CSV table of C-alpha atoms in Angstrom, one decimal:
chain,number,residue,atom,x,y,z
M,1,UNK,CA,-21.1,17.3,24.0
M,2,UNK,CA,-18.8,18.5,21.2
M,3,UNK,CA,-15.7,16.6,20.1
M,4,UNK,CA,-12.6,18.4,19.1
M,5,UNK,CA,-11.1,17.6,15.7
M,6,UNK,CA,-8.3,15.5,17.3
M,7,UNK,CA,-10.8,13.5,19.4
M,8,UNK,CA,-12.9,12.8,16.3
M,9,UNK,CA,-9.8,11.8,14.3
M,10,UNK,CA,-8.9,9.3,17.1
M,11,UNK,CA,-12.3,7.8,17.0
M,12,UNK,CA,-12.3,7.5,13.3
M,13,UNK,CA,-8.8,6.0,13.3
M,14,UNK,CA,-10.1,3.2,15.6
M,15,UNK,CA,-12.9,2.4,13.1
M,16,UNK,CA,-11.3,0.1,10.6
M,17,UNK,CA,-13.9,0.7,7.9
M,18,UNK,CA,-14.8,4.3,8.6
M,19,UNK,CA,-16.2,6.2,5.6
M,20,UNK,CA,-13.1,8.5,5.7
M,21,UNK,CA,-10.7,5.5,5.4
M,22,UNK,CA,-12.7,4.0,2.6
M,23,UNK,CA,-12.8,7.3,0.7
M,24,UNK,CA,-9.1,7.9,1.3
M,25,UNK,CA,-8.3,4.4,-0.1
M,26,UNK,CA,-10.5,5.1,-3.1
M,27,UNK,CA,-8.6,8.4,-3.6
M,28,UNK,CA,-5.2,6.7,-3.4
M,29,UNK,CA,-6.4,4.0,-5.9
M,30,UNK,CA,-7.6,6.6,-8.3
M,31,UNK,CA,-4.3,8.5,-7.9
M,32,UNK,CA,-2.5,5.2,-8.8
M,33,UNK,CA,-4.6,5.0,-12.0
M,34,UNK,CA,-3.2,8.4,-13.2
M,35,UNK,CA,-0.3,9.0,-15.5
M,36,UNK,CA,3.2,9.6,-14.2
M,37,UNK,CA,3.0,13.2,-15.2
M,38,UNK,CA,-0.3,13.8,-13.4
M,39,UNK,CA,1.0,12.2,-10.3
M,40,UNK,CA,4.2,14.2,-10.4
M,41,UNK,CA,2.2,17.4,-11.0
M,42,UNK,CA,0.1,16.7,-8.0
M,43,UNK,CA,3.1,15.8,-5.9
M,44,UNK,CA,4.7,19.1,-6.7
M,45,UNK,CA,1.9,20.8,-4.9
M,46,UNK,CA,2.6,18.9,-1.6
M,47,UNK,CA,5.3,20.0,0.9
M,48,UNK,CA,8.4,17.8,0.8
M,49,UNK,CA,8.1,16.7,4.4
M,50,UNK,CA,4.6,15.3,3.6
M,51,UNK,CA,5.9,13.5,0.5
M,52,UNK,CA,8.7,11.9,2.6
M,53,UNK,CA,6.2,10.8,5.1
M,54,UNK,CA,3.9,9.3,2.4
M,55,UNK,CA,6.8,7.4,0.9
M,56,UNK,CA,7.9,6.1,4.4
M,57,UNK,CA,4.4,5.0,5.2
M,58,UNK,CA,3.8,3.4,1.8
M,59,UNK,CA,7.1,1.5,2.1
M,60,UNK,CA,6.0,0.1,5.5
M,61,UNK,CA,2.7,-1.1,4.1
M,62,UNK,CA,4.5,-2.7,1.1
M,63,UNK,CA,6.7,-4.6,3.5
M,64,UNK,CA,3.8,-5.7,5.6
M,65,UNK,CA,1.8,-6.9,2.5
M,66,UNK,CA,4.6,-8.8,0.8
M,67,UNK,CA,3.4,-11.9,2.5
M,68,UNK,CA,0.0,-11.6,0.9
M,69,UNK,CA,1.4,-11.6,-2.6
M,70,UNK,CA,3.8,-14.5,-1.7
M,71,UNK,CA,0.8,-16.5,-0.4
M,72,UNK,CA,-1.1,-15.8,-3.6
M,73,UNK,CA,1.8,-16.9,-5.8
M,74,UNK,CA,2.3,-20.1,-3.7
M,75,UNK,CA,-1.3,-21.0,-4.1
M,76,UNK,CA,-1.2,-20.4,-7.9
M,77,UNK,CA,2.0,-22.5,-8.2
M,78,UNK,CA,0.5,-25.3,-6.0
M,79,UNK,CA,-2.6,-25.3,-8.2
M,80,UNK,CA,-0.4,-25.8,-11.2
M,81,UNK,CA,1.2,-28.8,-9.5
M,82,UNK,CA,4.5,-27.4,-8.4
M,83,UNK,CA,5.9,-27.6,-4.9
M,84,UNK,CA,7.7,-24.8,-3.0
M,85,UNK,CA,10.9,-26.9,-3.2
M,86,UNK,CA,10.7,-27.2,-7.0
M,87,UNK,CA,10.3,-23.4,-7.2
M,88,UNK,CA,13.2,-22.9,-4.9
M,89,UNK,CA,15.4,-25.2,-6.9
M,90,UNK,CA,14.4,-23.5,-10.1
M,91,UNK,CA,15.1,-20.0,-8.8
M,92,UNK,CA,18.5,-21.2,-7.4
M,93,UNK,CA,19.5,-22.7,-10.7
M,94,UNK,CA,18.5,-19.6,-12.8
M,95,UNK,CA,20.6,-17.0,-11.0
């Protein structure tokens, strides 16, 4: 039995750690390590509608992952002996 490209893509999408997802993540990481000029040069070769979709999807992931970073910062602050209330007070008074 032969699977169509769409069927194969659906199966791979369901696999959280598929080789394709891992390689794509590595590719994005490597792209992030490039200079601004290299990124812009590569982006100029991509159709605008794809670029817009990339930006939209990346923004969604950033919003989803904000909690991760906040949790990391809270743990670091707690380790240093500060409470969330102390941090909140400090941030309120420095505005």
